[in-house]
Short mmCIF file of C-alpha atoms in Angstrom, two decimals:
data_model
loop_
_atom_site.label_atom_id
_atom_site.label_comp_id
_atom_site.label_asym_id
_atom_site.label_seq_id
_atom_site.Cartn_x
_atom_site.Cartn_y
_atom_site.Cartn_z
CA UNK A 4 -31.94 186.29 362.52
CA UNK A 5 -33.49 189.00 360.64
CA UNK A 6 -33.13 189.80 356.80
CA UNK A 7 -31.17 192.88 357.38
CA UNK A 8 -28.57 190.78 358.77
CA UNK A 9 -28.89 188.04 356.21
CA UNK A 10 -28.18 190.21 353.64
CA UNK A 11 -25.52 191.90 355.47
CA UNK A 12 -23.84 188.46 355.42
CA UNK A 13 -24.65 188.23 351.80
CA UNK A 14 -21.99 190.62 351.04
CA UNK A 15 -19.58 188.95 353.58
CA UNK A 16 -19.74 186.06 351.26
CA UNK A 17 -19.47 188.19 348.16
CA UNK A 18 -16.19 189.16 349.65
CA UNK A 19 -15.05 185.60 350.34
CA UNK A 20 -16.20 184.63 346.93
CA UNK A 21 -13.77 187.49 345.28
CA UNK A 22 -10.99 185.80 348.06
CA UNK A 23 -11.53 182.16 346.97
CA UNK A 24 -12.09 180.88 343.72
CA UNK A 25 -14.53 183.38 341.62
CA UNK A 26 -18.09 184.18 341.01
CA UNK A 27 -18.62 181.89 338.06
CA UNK A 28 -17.51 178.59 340.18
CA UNK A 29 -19.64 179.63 343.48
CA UNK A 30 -22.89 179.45 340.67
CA UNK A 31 -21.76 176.37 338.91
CA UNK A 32 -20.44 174.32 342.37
CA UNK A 33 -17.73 172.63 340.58
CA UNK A 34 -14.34 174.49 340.09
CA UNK A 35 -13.75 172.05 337.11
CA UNK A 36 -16.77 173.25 335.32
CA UNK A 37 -16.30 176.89 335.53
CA UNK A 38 -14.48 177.23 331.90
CA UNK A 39 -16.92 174.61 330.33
CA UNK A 40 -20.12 176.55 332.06
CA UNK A 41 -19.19 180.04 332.24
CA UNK A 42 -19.91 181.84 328.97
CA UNK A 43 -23.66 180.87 329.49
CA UNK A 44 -23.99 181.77 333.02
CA UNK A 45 -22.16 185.13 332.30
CA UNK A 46 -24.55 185.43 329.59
CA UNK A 47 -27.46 185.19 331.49
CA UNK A 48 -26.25 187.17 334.50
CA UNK A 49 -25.36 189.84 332.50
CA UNK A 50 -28.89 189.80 330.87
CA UNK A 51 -30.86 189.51 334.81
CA UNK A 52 -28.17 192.51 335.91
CA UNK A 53 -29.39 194.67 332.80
CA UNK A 54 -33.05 193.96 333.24
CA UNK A 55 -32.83 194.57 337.31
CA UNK A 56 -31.37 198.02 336.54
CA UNK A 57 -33.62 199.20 334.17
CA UNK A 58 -36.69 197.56 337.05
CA UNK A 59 -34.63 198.78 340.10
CA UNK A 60 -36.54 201.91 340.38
CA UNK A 61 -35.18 203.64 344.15
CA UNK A 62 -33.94 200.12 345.76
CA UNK A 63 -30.27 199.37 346.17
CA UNK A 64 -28.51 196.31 346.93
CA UNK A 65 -29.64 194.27 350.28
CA UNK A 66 -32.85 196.78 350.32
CA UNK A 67 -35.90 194.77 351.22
CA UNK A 68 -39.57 195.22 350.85
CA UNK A 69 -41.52 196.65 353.78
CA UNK A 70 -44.69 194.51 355.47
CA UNK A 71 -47.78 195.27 354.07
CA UNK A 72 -49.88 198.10 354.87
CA UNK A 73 -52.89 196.96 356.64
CA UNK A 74 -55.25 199.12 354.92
CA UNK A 75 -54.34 197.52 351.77
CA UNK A 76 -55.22 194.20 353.68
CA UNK A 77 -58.22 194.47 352.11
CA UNK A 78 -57.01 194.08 348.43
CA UNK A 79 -56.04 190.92 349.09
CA UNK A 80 -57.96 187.33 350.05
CA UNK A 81 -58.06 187.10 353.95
CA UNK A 82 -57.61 182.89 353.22
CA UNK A 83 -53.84 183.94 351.82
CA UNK A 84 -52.28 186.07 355.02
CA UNK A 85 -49.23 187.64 354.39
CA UNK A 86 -45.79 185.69 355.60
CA UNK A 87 -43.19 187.36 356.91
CA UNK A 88 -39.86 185.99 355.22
CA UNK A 89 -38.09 185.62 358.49
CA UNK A 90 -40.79 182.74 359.51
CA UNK A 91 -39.24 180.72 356.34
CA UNK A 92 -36.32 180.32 358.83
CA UNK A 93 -36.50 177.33 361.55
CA UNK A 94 -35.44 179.43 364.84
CA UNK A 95 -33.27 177.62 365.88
CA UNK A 96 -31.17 177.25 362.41
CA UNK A 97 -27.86 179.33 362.41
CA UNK A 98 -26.91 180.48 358.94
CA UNK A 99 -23.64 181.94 360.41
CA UNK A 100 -22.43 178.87 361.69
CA UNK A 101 -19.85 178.36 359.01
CA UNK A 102 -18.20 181.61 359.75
CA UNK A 103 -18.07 181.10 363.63
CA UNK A 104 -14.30 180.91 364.27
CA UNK A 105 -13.11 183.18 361.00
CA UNK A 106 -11.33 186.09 359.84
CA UNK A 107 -11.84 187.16 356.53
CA UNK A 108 -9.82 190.86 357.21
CA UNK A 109 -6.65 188.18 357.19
CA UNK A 110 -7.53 186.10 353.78
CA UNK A 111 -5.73 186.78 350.55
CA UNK A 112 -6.76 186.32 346.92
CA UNK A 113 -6.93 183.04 345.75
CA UNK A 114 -6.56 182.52 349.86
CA UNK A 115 -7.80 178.22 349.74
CA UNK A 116 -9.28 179.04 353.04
CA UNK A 117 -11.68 181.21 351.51
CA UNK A 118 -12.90 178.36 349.28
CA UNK A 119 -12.90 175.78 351.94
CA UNK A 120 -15.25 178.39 353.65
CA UNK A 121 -17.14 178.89 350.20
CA UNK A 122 -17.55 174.97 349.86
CA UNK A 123 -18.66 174.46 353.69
CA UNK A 124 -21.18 177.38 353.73
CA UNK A 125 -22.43 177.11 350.18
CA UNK A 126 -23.62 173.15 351.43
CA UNK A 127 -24.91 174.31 354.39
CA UNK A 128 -27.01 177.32 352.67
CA UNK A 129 -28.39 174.88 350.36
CA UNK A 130 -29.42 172.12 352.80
CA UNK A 131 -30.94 174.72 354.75
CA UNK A 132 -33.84 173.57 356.67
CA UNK A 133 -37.60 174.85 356.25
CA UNK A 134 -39.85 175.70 358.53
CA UNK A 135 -42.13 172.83 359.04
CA UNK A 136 -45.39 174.59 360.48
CA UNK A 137 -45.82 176.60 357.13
CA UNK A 138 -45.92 173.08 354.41
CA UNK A 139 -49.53 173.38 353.33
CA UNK A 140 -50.65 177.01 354.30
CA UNK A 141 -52.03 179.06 352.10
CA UNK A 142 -49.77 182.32 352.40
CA UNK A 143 -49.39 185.78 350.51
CA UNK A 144 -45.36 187.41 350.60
CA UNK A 145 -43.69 190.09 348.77
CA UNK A 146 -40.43 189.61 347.55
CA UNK A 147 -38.24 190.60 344.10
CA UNK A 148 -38.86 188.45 341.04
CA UNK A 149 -36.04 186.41 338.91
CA UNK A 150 -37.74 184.82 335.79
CA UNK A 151 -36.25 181.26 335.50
CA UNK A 152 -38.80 180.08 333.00
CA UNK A 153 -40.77 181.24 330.60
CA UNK A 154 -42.98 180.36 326.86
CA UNK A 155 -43.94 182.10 324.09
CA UNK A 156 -46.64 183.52 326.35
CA UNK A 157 -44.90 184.91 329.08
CA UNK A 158 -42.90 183.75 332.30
CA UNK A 159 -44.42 180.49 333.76
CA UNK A 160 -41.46 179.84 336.69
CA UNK A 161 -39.81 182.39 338.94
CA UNK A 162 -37.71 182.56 342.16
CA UNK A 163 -38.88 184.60 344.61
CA UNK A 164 -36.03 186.50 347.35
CA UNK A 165 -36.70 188.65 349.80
CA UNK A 166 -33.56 191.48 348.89
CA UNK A 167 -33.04 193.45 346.04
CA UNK A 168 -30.19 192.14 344.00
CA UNK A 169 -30.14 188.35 345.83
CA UNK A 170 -28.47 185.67 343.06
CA UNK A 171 -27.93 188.57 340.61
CA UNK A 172 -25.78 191.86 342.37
CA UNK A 173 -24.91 189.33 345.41
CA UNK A 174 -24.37 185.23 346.30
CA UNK A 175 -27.67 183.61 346.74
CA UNK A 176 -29.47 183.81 350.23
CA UNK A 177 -29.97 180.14 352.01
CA UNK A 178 -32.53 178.13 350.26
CA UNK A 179 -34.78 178.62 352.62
CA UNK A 180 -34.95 182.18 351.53
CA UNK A 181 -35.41 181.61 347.98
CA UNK A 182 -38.91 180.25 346.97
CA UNK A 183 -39.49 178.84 343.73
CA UNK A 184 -42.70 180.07 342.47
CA UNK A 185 -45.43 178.45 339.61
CA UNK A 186 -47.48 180.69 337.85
CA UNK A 187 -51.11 179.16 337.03
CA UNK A 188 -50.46 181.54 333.87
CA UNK A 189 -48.05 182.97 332.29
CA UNK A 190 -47.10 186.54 332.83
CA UNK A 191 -45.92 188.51 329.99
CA UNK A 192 -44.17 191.14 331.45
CA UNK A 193 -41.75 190.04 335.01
CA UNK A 194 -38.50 191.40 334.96
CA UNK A 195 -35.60 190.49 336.77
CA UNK A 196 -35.88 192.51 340.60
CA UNK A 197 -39.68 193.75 339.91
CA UNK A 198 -41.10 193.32 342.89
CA UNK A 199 -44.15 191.69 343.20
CA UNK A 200 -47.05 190.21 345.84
CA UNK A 201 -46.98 186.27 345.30
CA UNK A 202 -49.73 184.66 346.93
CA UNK A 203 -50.69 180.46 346.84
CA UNK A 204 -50.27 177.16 348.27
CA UNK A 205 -46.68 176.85 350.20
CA UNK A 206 -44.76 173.44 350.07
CA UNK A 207 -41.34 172.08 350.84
CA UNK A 208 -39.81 171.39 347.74
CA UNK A 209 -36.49 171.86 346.38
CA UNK A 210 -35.47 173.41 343.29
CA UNK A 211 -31.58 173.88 341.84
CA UNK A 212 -30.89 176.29 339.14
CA UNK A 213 -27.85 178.11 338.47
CA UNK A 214 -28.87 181.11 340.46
CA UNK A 215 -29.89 179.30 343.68
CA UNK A 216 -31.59 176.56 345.31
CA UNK A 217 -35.04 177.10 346.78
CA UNK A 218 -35.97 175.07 349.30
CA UNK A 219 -40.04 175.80 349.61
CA UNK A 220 -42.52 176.18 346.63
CA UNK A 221 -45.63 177.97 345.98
CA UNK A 222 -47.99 176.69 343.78
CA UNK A 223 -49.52 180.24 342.81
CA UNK A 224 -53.09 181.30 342.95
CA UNK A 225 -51.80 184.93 342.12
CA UNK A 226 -49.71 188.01 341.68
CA UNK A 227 -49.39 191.58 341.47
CA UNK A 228 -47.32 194.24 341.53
CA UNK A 229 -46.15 195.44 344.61
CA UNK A 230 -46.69 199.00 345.99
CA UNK A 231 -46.50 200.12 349.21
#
């Protein structure tokens, strides 16, 4: 399943997340916590959605970044090739497999079969499965940056997606197409949805935050901005 799609079915969920039970509790999990957690949440969404405008540049919503030109191979260390993001995903994992039987043109607001969906495929996103053959490689990717955390000297921590507007303008993708990224230094200027090269060690780790769980991790060796 290609990204195109994936994102496609990014804003089917975005629909059944309006249907079920809101934004605010499909980020926090819990529909007991969503008046407790909110006003921070909303806080910082608001903030990412502000500072992915002003660093949006030409690229809607679901847009993705194109593969590398090989000419510019040469910028780059041949030891890091560049991964493509649809090789994060087993091929033989289904990410629609929650949907399989549904018809979301017959839900209603509040519907509590949208949020038995929400519930079923939100688990299953997160518990996605990685692609065992990559743990260890030394890979480069492009992909649009979310700042998660960050000193006095910059951004040390970021999540990686592969779509413009993933965990911000839409749900989050499946975890294995969010990749938690360390910087080796801190970078003083990474907005939310600049889009970057990212290029290190990749490993299966997991990492929760409020705007997605990332199943791999790359320990970076580097980054740059991306152009192509």
């Amino acid at each position: 399943m290609n990204i195109k799609k994936l994102a496609v079915l990014g804003l089917v969920v975005a629909t059944l997340t309006a249907l079920g039970y809101g934004l605010a509790s499909w980020f926090m999990g819990k529909p007991e916590q969503v008046k407790q957690g909110t006003t921070e949440l909303e806080k910082t969404l608001a903030q990412l959605t502000a500072e992915a405008s002003a660093n949006g540049e030409d690229y809607a919503v679901g847009d993705r970044l194109p593969a590398g030109e090989p000419k510019k191979a040469a910028e780059f260390d041949p030891a890091f090739p560049e991964l493509q993001w649809d090789d994060l995903m087993p091929a033989d994992w289904d990410p629609m497999a929650a949907f399989r039987g549904m018809n979301i043109a017959e839900l209603q607001d509040n519907d509590p079969k949208a949020q038995e969906a929400l519930d079923t495929m939100r688990k299953a996103w997160n518990d996605a499965p990685v692609n065992p053959k990559l743990v260890g490689k030394k890979v480069r990717i492009p992909g649009f940056a979310i700042p998660v955390e960050q000193s006095d000297k910059g951004v040390d921590e970021l999540l990686l997606v592969p779509y413009f507007g993933a965990c911000i303008h839409t749900p989050p993708p499946p975890a294995n197409q969010i990749i938690h990224v360390k910087l080796s230094e801190p970078q003083p200027a990474v907005g939310a949805m600049q889009a970057y090269w990212i290029w290190g060690e990749i490993s299966a780790q997991k990492f929760s935050s409020e705007l997605g769980d990332a199943a791999y991790l790359i320990t970076a060796s580097g980054i740059q901005p991306y152009e192509d």
